[in-house]
mmCIF file of N, CA and C in Angstrom:
data_model
loop_
_atom_site.group_PDB
_atom_site.id
_atom_site.type_symbol
_atom_site.label_atom_id
_atom_site.label_comp_id
_atom_site.label_asym_id
_atom_site.label_seq_id
_atom_site.Cartn_x
_atom_site.Cartn_y
_atom_site.Cartn_z
ATOM 1 N N HIS T 68 -0.705 20.206 -17.633
ATOM 2 C CA HIS T 68 -0.852 20.564 -17.086
ATOM 3 C C HIS T 68 -0.197 19.767 -15.686
ATOM 4 N N ARG T 69 0.854 19.968 -14.890
ATOM 5 C CA ARG T 69 1.080 19.368 -13.461
ATOM 6 C C ARG T 69 0.209 19.903 -12.566
ATOM 7 N N LEU T 70 0.339 17.826 -11.921
ATOM 8 C CA LEU T 70 0.039 18.539 -10.903
ATOM 9 C C LEU T 70 0.342 18.303 -9.827
ATOM 10 N N ILE T 71 1.378 17.973 -9.972
ATOM 11 C CA ILE T 71 2.387 17.122 -8.224
ATOM 12 C C ILE T 71 3.378 16.886 -9.224
ATOM 13 N N ARG T 72 4.737 17.505 -8.188
ATOM 14 C CA ARG T 72 6.046 17.843 -9.160
ATOM 15 C C ARG T 72 6.455 15.917 -8.750
ATOM 16 N N LEU T 73 7.261 15.467 -9.639
ATOM 17 C CA LEU T 73 8.740 14.619 -9.055
ATOM 18 C C LEU T 73 9.817 14.382 -7.362
ATOM 19 N N ALA T 74 9.607 15.956 -8.266
ATOM 20 C CA ALA T 74 11.088 16.522 -6.567
ATOM 21 C C ALA T 74 9.961 16.000 -5.386
ATOM 22 N N ASP T 75 8.835 17.252 -5.411
ATOM 23 C CA ASP T 75 7.776 17.348 -3.932
ATOM 24 C C ASP T 75 8.112 15.339 -3.996
ATOM 25 N N ILE T 76 7.423 14.179 -4.542
ATOM 26 C CA ILE T 76 7.937 13.501 -4.400
ATOM 27 C C ILE T 76 8.331 12.909 -3.570
ATOM 28 N N LYS T 77 9.696 12.847 -4.414
ATOM 29 C CA LYS T 77 11.077 12.299 -4.303
ATOM 30 C C LYS T 77 11.143 12.663 -2.419
ATOM 31 N N LEU T 78 11.755 14.133 -2.208
ATOM 32 C CA LEU T 78 12.117 14.970 -1.293
ATOM 33 C C LEU T 78 11.017 13.570 -0.010
ATOM 34 N N LEU T 79 9.741 13.701 -0.199
ATOM 35 C CA LEU T 79 9.007 13.333 1.036
ATOM 36 C C LEU T 79 8.955 11.409 1.032
ATOM 37 N N TYR T 80 9.320 11.144 0.293
ATOM 38 C CA TYR T 80 9.847 10.263 -0.294
ATOM 39 C C TYR T 80 11.325 9.791 1.150
ATOM 40 N N ALA T 81 11.709 10.784 1.012
ATOM 41 C CA ALA T 81 13.378 11.634 1.924
ATOM 42 C C ALA T 81 13.036 11.381 3.297
ATOM 43 N N GLU T 82 11.559 12.224 3.749
ATOM 44 C CA GLU T 82 11.443 11.554 4.993
ATOM 45 C C GLU T 82 10.967 10.465 5.312
ATOM 46 N N ALA T 83 10.152 10.494 4.490
ATOM 47 C CA ALA T 83 9.818 8.697 5.049
ATOM 48 C C ALA T 83 10.585 7.652 5.253
ATOM 49 N N LEU T 84 11.310 8.258 4.485
ATOM 50 C CA LEU T 84 12.781 6.901 4.488
ATOM 51 C C LEU T 84 13.752 7.482 6.135
ATOM 52 N N HIS T 85 13.809 8.934 5.647
ATOM 53 C CA HIS T 85 14.806 8.451 7.462
ATOM 54 C C HIS T 85 14.382 8.993 8.573
ATOM 55 N N HIS T 86 11.914 9.013 8.686
ATOM 56 C CA HIS T 86 11.881 8.517 9.898
ATOM 57 C C HIS T 86 11.720 6.698 9.969
ATOM 58 N N ASN T 87 12.448 6.075 9.313
ATOM 59 C CA ASN T 87 12.303 4.588 9.238
ATOM 60 C C ASN T 87 13.603 4.279 9.260
ATOM 61 N N GLY T 88 14.153 5.403 9.175
ATOM 62 C CA GLY T 88 15.438 5.073 10.277
ATOM 63 C C GLY T 88 16.905 4.133 8.895
ATOM 64 N N ASN T 89 16.129 5.249 8.076
ATOM 65 C CA ASN T 89 17.203 4.884 6.564
ATOM 66 C C ASN T 89 17.955 6.416 6.214
ATOM 67 N N ASP T 90 18.668 6.687 6.670
ATOM 68 C CA ASP T 90 19.700 7.643 5.742
ATOM 69 C C ASP T 90 20.297 7.554 4.931
ATOM 70 N N PRO T 91 21.057 6.615 4.366
ATOM 71 C CA PRO T 91 21.519 5.789 3.418
ATOM 72 C C PRO T 91 20.476 6.525 2.058
ATOM 73 N N ASP T 92 19.497 6.539 1.786
ATOM 74 C CA ASP T 92 18.390 6.436 1.268
ATOM 75 C C ASP T 92 17.481 7.768 0.568
ATOM 76 N N ALA T 93 17.635 8.044 2.146
ATOM 77 C CA ALA T 93 16.958 9.360 2.065
ATOM 78 C C ALA T 93 18.464 10.499 1.418
ATOM 79 N N LEU T 94 18.868 10.289 1.661
ATOM 80 C CA LEU T 94 20.355 11.254 1.420
ATOM 81 C C LEU T 94 20.432 10.783 0.066
ATOM 82 N N GLN T 95 19.760 10.288 -0.890
ATOM 83 C CA GLN T 95 19.895 9.835 -1.906
ATOM 84 C C GLN T 95 19.232 9.937 -2.797
ATOM 85 N N GLN T 96 18.168 10.034 -2.092
ATOM 86 C CA GLN T 96 16.791 10.506 -3.365
ATOM 87 C C GLN T 96 16.603 12.109 -2.793
ATOM 88 N N VAL T 97 17.458 13.674 -2.319
ATOM 89 C CA VAL T 97 17.348 14.841 -2.073
ATOM 90 C C VAL T 97 18.912 14.467 -3.157
ATOM 91 N N GLN T 98 20.250 13.913 -2.687
ATOM 92 C CA GLN T 98 20.944 14.343 -3.648
ATOM 93 C C GLN T 98 20.420 14.211 -5.856
ATOM 94 N N ASP T 99 19.220 12.535 -6.169
ATOM 95 C CA ASP T 99 18.959 13.172 -6.910
ATOM 96 C C ASP T 99 18.018 14.007 -7.418
ATOM 97 N N VAL T 100 17.316 15.115 -6.844
ATOM 98 C CA VAL T 100 16.433 16.098 -6.323
ATOM 99 C C VAL T 100 17.487 17.218 -6.868
ATOM 100 N N ARG T 101 18.649 17.285 -6.557
ATOM 101 C CA ARG T 101 20.098 17.768 -7.203
ATOM 102 C C ARG T 101 20.821 17.479 -7.994
ATOM 103 N N ASN T 102 20.715 16.575 -8.567
ATOM 104 C CA ASN T 102 21.202 15.566 -9.877
ATOM 105 C C ASN T 102 20.478 16.306 -11.128
ATOM 106 N N ARG T 103 19.517 15.774 -11.178
ATOM 107 C CA ARG T 103 18.950 16.763 -11.643
ATOM 108 C C ARG T 103 19.091 18.654 -12.262
ATOM 109 N N VAL T 104 18.972 19.379 -11.611
ATOM 110 C CA VAL T 104 19.801 21.028 -11.599
ATOM 111 C C VAL T 104 20.615 21.041 -11.920
ATOM 112 N N GLY T 105 21.967 19.857 -11.511
ATOM 113 C CA GLY T 105 23.524 19.649 -12.137
ATOM 114 C C GLY T 105 23.582 20.438 -10.192
ATOM 115 N N LEU T 106 23.208 20.199 -9.774
ATOM 116 C CA LEU T 106 23.872 20.397 -8.078
ATOM 117 C C LEU T 106 25.270 19.281 -7.550
ATOM 118 N N GLY T 107 25.783 20.294 -6.738
ATOM 119 C CA GLY T 107 26.507 18.740 -6.169
ATOM 120 C C GLY T 107 25.792 18.237 -4.877
ATOM 121 N N ALA T 108 26.418 18.510 -3.740
ATOM 122 C CA ALA T 108 26.551 17.648 -2.669
ATOM 123 C C ALA T 108 26.014 18.881 -1.905
ATOM 124 N N SER T 109 24.560 18.454 -0.892
ATOM 125 C CA SER T 109 24.057 19.371 -0.509
ATOM 126 C C SER T 109 24.743 20.168 1.358
ATOM 127 N N PRO T 110 24.783 21.102 1.306
ATOM 128 C CA PRO T 110 25.484 22.091 1.385
ATOM 129 C C PRO T 110 25.362 22.104 3.256
ATOM 130 N N PHE T 111 24.121 21.462 3.658
ATOM 131 C CA PHE T 111 23.916 21.042 5.238
ATOM 132 C C PHE T 111 23.991 19.624 5.448
ATOM 133 N N THR T 112 24.870 19.609 4.800
ATOM 134 C CA THR T 112 24.726 17.566 5.853
ATOM 135 C C THR T 112 25.350 18.531 6.886
ATOM 136 N N ALA T 113 25.777 18.613 7.205
ATOM 137 C CA ALA T 113 26.264 19.127 9.085
ATOM 138 C C ALA T 113 25.194 19.018 10.447
ATOM 139 N N GLU T 114 23.507 19.756 9.399
ATOM 140 C CA GLU T 114 22.640 19.305 10.511
ATOM 141 C C GLU T 114 22.139 18.394 10.343
ATOM 142 N N GLY T 115 22.858 17.342 9.901
ATOM 143 C CA GLY T 115 22.000 15.395 10.092
ATOM 144 C C GLY T 115 20.515 16.160 8.923
ATOM 145 N N VAL T 116 20.379 15.154 8.888
ATOM 146 C CA VAL T 116 19.205 14.819 7.566
ATOM 147 C C VAL T 116 18.113 15.288 7.222
ATOM 148 N N ALA T 117 18.004 15.197 8.527
ATOM 149 C CA ALA T 117 16.517 15.537 8.699
ATOM 150 C C ALA T 117 16.593 17.206 7.904
ATOM 151 N N LYS T 118 17.675 17.673 8.608
ATOM 152 C CA LYS T 118 17.639 19.068 7.854
ATOM 153 C C LYS T 118 18.029 19.840 6.333
ATOM 154 N N VAL T 119 18.667 18.827 5.696
ATOM 155 C CA VAL T 119 18.815 18.471 4.779
ATOM 156 C C VAL T 119 17.861 18.294 3.563
ATOM 157 N N ILE T 120 15.946 17.875 4.117
ATOM 158 C CA ILE T 120 15.433 16.602 4.181
ATOM 159 C C ILE T 120 14.141 18.485 3.805
ATOM 160 N N GLU T 121 14.295 19.564 4.595
ATOM 161 C CA GLU T 121 13.905 20.301 5.096
ATOM 162 C C GLU T 121 14.641 21.843 4.101
ATOM 163 N N TRP T 122 15.776 21.695 4.815
ATOM 164 C CA TRP T 122 16.058 23.520 3.595
ATOM 165 C C TRP T 122 16.058 22.955 1.749
ATOM 166 N N GLU T 123 15.992 21.644 1.585
ATOM 167 C CA GLU T 123 16.024 20.970 -0.470
ATOM 168 C C GLU T 123 14.565 21.295 -0.639
ATOM 169 N N ARG T 124 13.827 21.102 0.144
ATOM 170 C CA ARG T 124 12.195 21.234 0.055
ATOM 171 C C ARG T 124 12.112 23.176 0.041
ATOM 172 N N ILE T 125 12.223 23.209 1.329
ATOM 173 C CA ILE T 125 12.196 25.239 0.926
ATOM 174 C C ILE T 125 13.254 25.642 -0.824
ATOM 175 N N LEU T 126 13.790 25.194 -0.985
ATOM 176 C CA LEU T 126 14.918 25.778 -1.566
ATOM 177 C C LEU T 126 13.974 24.670 -3.465
ATOM 178 N N GLU T 127 13.340 23.573 -3.158
ATOM 179 C CA GLU T 127 13.294 23.317 -4.720
ATOM 180 C C GLU T 127 11.826 23.898 -4.695
ATOM 181 N N LEU T 128 10.659 23.955 -3.603
ATOM 182 C CA LEU T 128 9.025 24.074 -3.691
ATOM 183 C C LEU T 128 9.037 25.374 -2.790
ATOM 184 N N SER T 129 9.658 26.163 -2.864
ATOM 185 C CA SER T 129 9.304 27.816 -2.351
ATOM 186 C C SER T 129 8.167 27.929 -3.340
ATOM 187 N N GLY T 130 7.525 28.407 -2.771
ATOM 188 C CA GLY T 130 6.046 29.349 -4.028
ATOM 189 C C GLY T 130 5.193 28.694 -4.303
ATOM 190 N N GLU T 131 5.449 27.077 -3.447
ATOM 191 C CA GLU T 131 4.289 26.674 -4.342
ATOM 192 C C GLU T 131 3.767 25.859 -3.682
ATOM 193 N N SER T 132 3.715 26.337 -2.425
ATOM 194 C CA SER T 132 2.715 26.248 -1.604
ATOM 195 C C SER T 132 2.218 25.307 -0.592
ATOM 196 N N GLN T 133 3.207 24.840 -0.246
ATOM 197 C CA GLN T 133 3.865 23.468 0.472
ATOM 198 C C GLN T 133 4.401 23.546 1.833
ATOM 199 N N ARG T 134 5.180 24.956 2.084
ATOM 200 C CA ARG T 134 5.681 25.422 2.818
ATOM 201 C C ARG T 134 5.265 25.271 4.325
ATOM 202 N N PHE T 135 3.865 25.683 4.502
ATOM 203 C CA PHE T 135 2.671 25.436 5.676
ATOM 204 C C PHE T 135 2.263 24.162 5.940
ATOM 205 N N PHE T 136 2.410 22.895 5.599
ATOM 206 C CA PHE T 136 2.296 21.694 5.577
ATOM 207 C C PHE T 136 3.578 21.263 6.185
ATOM 208 N N ASP T 137 4.898 21.486 5.708
ATOM 209 C CA ASP T 137 5.403 21.191 5.872
ATOM 210 C C ASP T 137 6.471 21.741 7.593
ATOM 211 N N MET T 138 5.608 22.988 7.565
ATOM 212 C CA MET T 138 5.865 23.032 9.143
ATOM 213 C C MET T 138 4.629 22.387 9.839
ATOM 214 N N MET T 139 4.172 22.075 9.489
ATOM 215 C CA MET T 139 2.561 21.447 10.626
ATOM 216 C C MET T 139 3.039 19.483 10.582
ATOM 217 N N ARG T 140 4.422 19.914 10.138
ATOM 218 C CA ARG T 140 4.571 18.106 9.449
ATOM 219 C C ARG T 140 5.763 17.312 10.130
ATOM 220 N N TYR T 141 6.842 18.723 10.188
ATOM 221 C CA TYR T 141 7.458 19.180 11.425
ATOM 222 C C TYR T 141 8.062 19.784 12.575
ATOM 223 N N GLY T 142 6.605 20.054 12.901
ATOM 224 C CA GLY T 142 5.845 20.127 14.843
ATOM 225 C C GLY T 142 6.132 21.586 14.723
ATOM 226 N N TYR T 143 6.244 22.621 14.102
ATOM 227 C CA TYR T 143 6.138 24.182 14.041
ATOM 228 C C TYR T 143 5.240 24.535 14.979
ATOM 229 N N PHE T 144 3.647 24.301 15.107
ATOM 230 C CA PHE T 144 2.490 24.619 15.600
ATOM 231 C C PHE T 144 2.274 24.137 16.566
ATOM 232 N N ASP T 145 2.593 22.757 16.711
ATOM 233 C CA ASP T 145 2.307 22.012 17.979
ATOM 234 C C ASP T 145 3.239 22.224 18.952
ATOM 235 N N GLY T 146 4.264 22.719 19.200
ATOM 236 C CA GLY T 146 5.239 22.490 19.923
ATOM 237 C C GLY T 146 6.234 21.420 20.144
ATOM 238 N N THR T 147 6.139 20.591 19.427
ATOM 239 C CA THR T 147 6.989 19.248 19.277
ATOM 240 C C THR T 147 8.028 19.262 18.115
ATOM 241 N N GLY T 148 8.655 20.655 18.270
ATOM 242 C CA GLY T 148 9.478 20.421 17.398
ATOM 243 C C GLY T 148 11.158 21.172 17.812
ATOM 244 N N GLY T 149 10.505 21.300 19.074
ATOM 245 C CA GLY T 149 11.978 21.777 19.248
ATOM 246 C C GLY T 149 12.428 23.651 19.433
ATOM 247 N N ALA T 150 12.943 23.580 20.423
ATOM 248 C CA ALA T 150 13.459 25.701 19.843
ATOM 249 C C ALA T 150 13.937 26.020 19.121
ATOM 250 N N GLU T 151 13.947 25.750 17.632
ATOM 251 C CA GLU T 151 13.972 26.077 16.306
ATOM 252 C C GLU T 151 12.855 26.337 15.715
ATOM 253 N N PHE T 152 12.076 25.779 16.513
ATOM 254 C CA PHE T 152 10.768 26.148 15.748
ATOM 255 C C PHE T 152 9.770 26.689 16.244
ATOM 256 N N ASP T 153 10.320 28.261 17.731
ATOM 257 C CA ASP T 153 9.318 28.599 18.639
ATOM 258 C C ASP T 153 8.585 28.983 17.704
ATOM 259 N N ILE T 154 7.340 29.007 17.539
ATOM 260 C CA ILE T 154 6.134 30.382 16.290
ATOM 261 C C ILE T 154 6.544 31.608 17.243
ATOM 262 N N VAL T 155 6.963 32.185 17.974
ATOM 263 C CA VAL T 155 6.972 33.309 18.593
ATOM 264 C C VAL T 155 8.359 34.131 17.227
ATOM 265 N N LYS T 156 8.918 33.960 17.624
ATOM 266 C CA LYS T 156 10.035 34.431 15.733
ATOM 267 C C LYS T 156 9.927 33.761 15.365
ATOM 268 N N ILE T 157 8.889 33.174 14.235
ATOM 269 C CA ILE T 157 8.212 33.379 13.201
ATOM 270 C C ILE T 157 7.881 33.782 12.796
ATOM 271 N N LYS T 158 6.834 34.050 14.439
ATOM 272 C CA LYS T 158 5.834 35.622 13.670
ATOM 273 C C LYS T 158 5.824 37.045 13.498
ATOM 274 N N ILE T 159 7.375 37.089 14.996
ATOM 275 C CA ILE T 159 8.513 38.233 14.457
ATOM 276 C C ILE T 159 8.558 38.492 11.982
ATOM 277 N N ARG T 160 9.554 36.772 11.919
ATOM 278 C CA ARG T 160 10.144 36.954 10.873
ATOM 279 C C ARG T 160 8.277 37.177 10.071
ATOM 280 N N ASP T 161 7.390 37.114 10.401
ATOM 281 C CA ASP T 161 6.129 37.070 8.938
ATOM 282 C C ASP T 161 4.549 37.060 10.338
ATOM 283 N N PRO T 162 4.461 38.394 9.190
ATOM 284 C CA PRO T 162 3.678 38.804 10.199
ATOM 285 C C PRO T 162 2.175 37.996 9.879
ATOM 286 N N GLU T 163 2.313 37.654 8.212
ATOM 287 C CA GLU T 163 1.270 36.206 8.320
ATOM 288 C C GLU T 163 1.088 34.929 9.030
ATOM 289 N N PHE T 164 1.839 35.144 9.880
ATOM 290 C CA PHE T 164 1.271 33.553 10.969
ATOM 291 C C PHE T 164 0.963 34.713 12.013
ATOM 292 N N ASN T 165 0.603 35.099 12.192
ATOM 293 C CA ASN T 165 0.135 36.166 13.320
ATOM 294 C C ASN T 165 -1.594 35.403 13.176
ATOM 295 N N SER T 166 -2.110 34.821 12.274
ATOM 296 C CA SER T 166 -3.189 34.395 11.858
ATOM 297 C C SER T 166 -3.650 32.770 12.421
ATOM 298 N N ILE T 167 -2.293 32.882 12.683
ATOM 299 C CA ILE T 167 -2.599 31.087 12.968
ATOM 300 C C ILE T 167 -3.118 30.931 14.448
ATOM 301 N N ASN T 168 -3.826 29.616 14.648
ATOM 302 C CA ASN T 168 -4.898 29.898 15.867
ATOM 303 C C ASN T 168 -3.831 28.149 15.999
ATOM 304 N N LEU T 169 -2.962 28.338 17.150
ATOM 305 C CA LEU T 169 -2.321 27.359 18.796
ATOM 306 C C LEU T 169 -2.592 26.674 18.090
ATOM 307 N N ILE T 170 -4.119 26.749 19.494
ATOM 308 C CA ILE T 170 -5.275 25.758 19.879
ATOM 309 C C ILE T 170 -4.679 25.447 18.973
ATOM 310 N N THR T 171 -5.258 25.390 17.662
ATOM 311 C CA THR T 171 -5.986 24.611 16.487
ATOM 312 C C THR T 171 -4.725 23.264 16.322
ATOM 313 N N LYS T 172 -3.188 23.500 16.140
ATOM 314 C CA LYS T 172 -2.237 23.173 15.700
ATOM 315 C C LYS T 172 -1.968 22.608 14.453
ATOM 316 N N GLY T 173 -2.762 24.100 13.619
ATOM 317 C CA GLY T 173 -2.642 23.705 12.333
ATOM 318 C C GLY T 173 -3.590 22.668 11.847
ATOM 319 N N TYR T 174 -4.419 22.291 12.439
ATOM 320 C CA TYR T 174 -5.981 21.788 11.913
ATOM 321 C C TYR T 174 -6.434 22.302 11.754
ATOM 322 N N LEU T 175 -7.305 22.032 10.119
ATOM 323 C CA LEU T 175 -8.801 22.397 10.058
ATOM 324 C C LEU T 175 -9.953 21.776 11.003
ATOM 325 N N PRO T 176 -11.068 22.297 10.765
ATOM 326 C CA PRO T 176 -12.244 21.972 11.455
ATOM 327 C C PRO T 176 -12.710 20.507 10.515
ATOM 328 N N ILE T 177 -13.607 19.895 10.863
ATOM 329 C CA ILE T 177 -13.596 18.323 10.638
ATOM 330 C C ILE T 177 -14.856 19.373 10.010
ATOM 331 N N PRO T 178 -15.936 19.003 8.684
ATOM 332 C CA PRO T 178 -16.926 19.532 8.651
ATOM 333 C C PRO T 178 -18.489 19.105 9.501
ATOM 334 N N THR T 179 -19.088 19.909 9.980
ATOM 335 C CA THR T 179 -20.027 20.198 10.754
ATOM 336 C C THR T 179 -21.222 17.859 9.618
ATOM 337 N N ARG T 180 -21.320 17.508 8.703
ATOM 338 C CA ARG T 180 -21.893 16.778 7.991
ATOM 339 C C ARG T 180 -21.278 15.751 7.836
ATOM 340 N N GLU T 181 -19.543 16.096 8.563
ATOM 341 C CA GLU T 181 -19.157 14.070 8.814
ATOM 342 C C GLU T 181 -18.849 13.912 10.790
ATOM 343 N N LEU T 182 -19.224 15.555 11.605
ATOM 344 C CA LEU T 182 -19.727 15.146 12.800
ATOM 345 C C LEU T 182 -21.261 14.764 13.192
ATOM 346 N N ASP T 183 -22.079 14.816 12.471
ATOM 347 C CA ASP T 183 -23.502 14.079 12.325
ATOM 348 C C ASP T 183 -23.233 12.345 11.497
ATOM 349 N N LEU T 184 -22.491 12.812 11.373
ATOM 350 C CA LEU T 184 -22.581 11.223 10.129
ATOM 351 C C LEU T 184 -21.453 10.033 11.036
ATOM 352 N N ASN T 185 -21.056 10.312 11.949
ATOM 353 C CA ASN T 185 -20.078 10.055 12.750
ATOM 354 C C ASN T 185 -20.765 10.169 14.223
ATOM 355 N N GLU T 186 -20.869 10.203 14.975
ATOM 356 C CA GLU T 186 -21.260 10.263 16.471
ATOM 357 C C GLU T 186 -19.687 9.562 17.519
ATOM 358 N N GLY T 187 -18.761 9.183 16.745
ATOM 359 C CA GLY T 187 -17.425 8.546 17.618
ATOM 360 C C GLY T 187 -16.698 9.148 17.376
ATOM 361 N N ILE T 188 -16.254 10.303 15.985
ATOM 362 C CA ILE T 188 -15.415 10.894 16.339
ATOM 363 C C ILE T 188 -15.917 12.729 16.937
ATOM 364 N N GLU T 189 -14.901 14.271 17.145
ATOM 365 C CA GLU T 189 -15.079 15.038 17.587
ATOM 366 C C GLU T 189 -14.319 15.710 17.378
ATOM 367 N N GLN T 190 -14.705 16.738 17.489
ATOM 368 C CA GLN T 190 -14.228 18.331 16.706
ATOM 369 C C GLN T 190 -13.275 18.276 16.371
ATOM 370 N N ASN T 191 -11.876 19.256 16.164
ATOM 371 C CA ASN T 191 -10.716 19.009 16.429
ATOM 372 C C ASN T 191 -10.675 20.579 17.444
ATOM 373 N N LEU T 192 -9.997 20.576 18.290
ATOM 374 C CA LEU T 192 -9.280 20.557 18.835
ATOM 375 C C LEU T 192 -9.460 22.993 18.548
ATOM 376 N N GLY T 193 -10.842 23.742 19.702
ATOM 377 C CA GLY T 193 -9.692 24.566 18.702
ATOM 378 C C GLY T 193 -10.993 25.692 17.739
ATOM 379 N N TRP T 194 -12.012 24.455 17.466
ATOM 380 C CA TRP T 194 -12.903 24.746 16.102
ATOM 381 C C TRP T 194 -14.147 24.097 16.855
#
């Protein structure tokens, strides 16, 4: 049974490298994923390294339940992602997103037992 894919790890590593300012190595990780299936350079390079990584994750991991968590990381649900991450536009295009409560910013509730055990933590906003 496959638990996690190497392509997922390489693309997450590319994200980490990009966020630490190491774009050449980030792009190399993306290219390693593309080389594995015989593809050339990414056609998205004009849009910036972050977009290259995001598009490669969409292409490589579509249908594997990773997109929601990627969208959380990229700021789609909390307004930090900029105009291109407008959740209203996303909801129009994909009605399944109408169930997302923007107040929670995509976070799940902390279990009551955990809250009871540690008085120093507070429930996530909106729960």
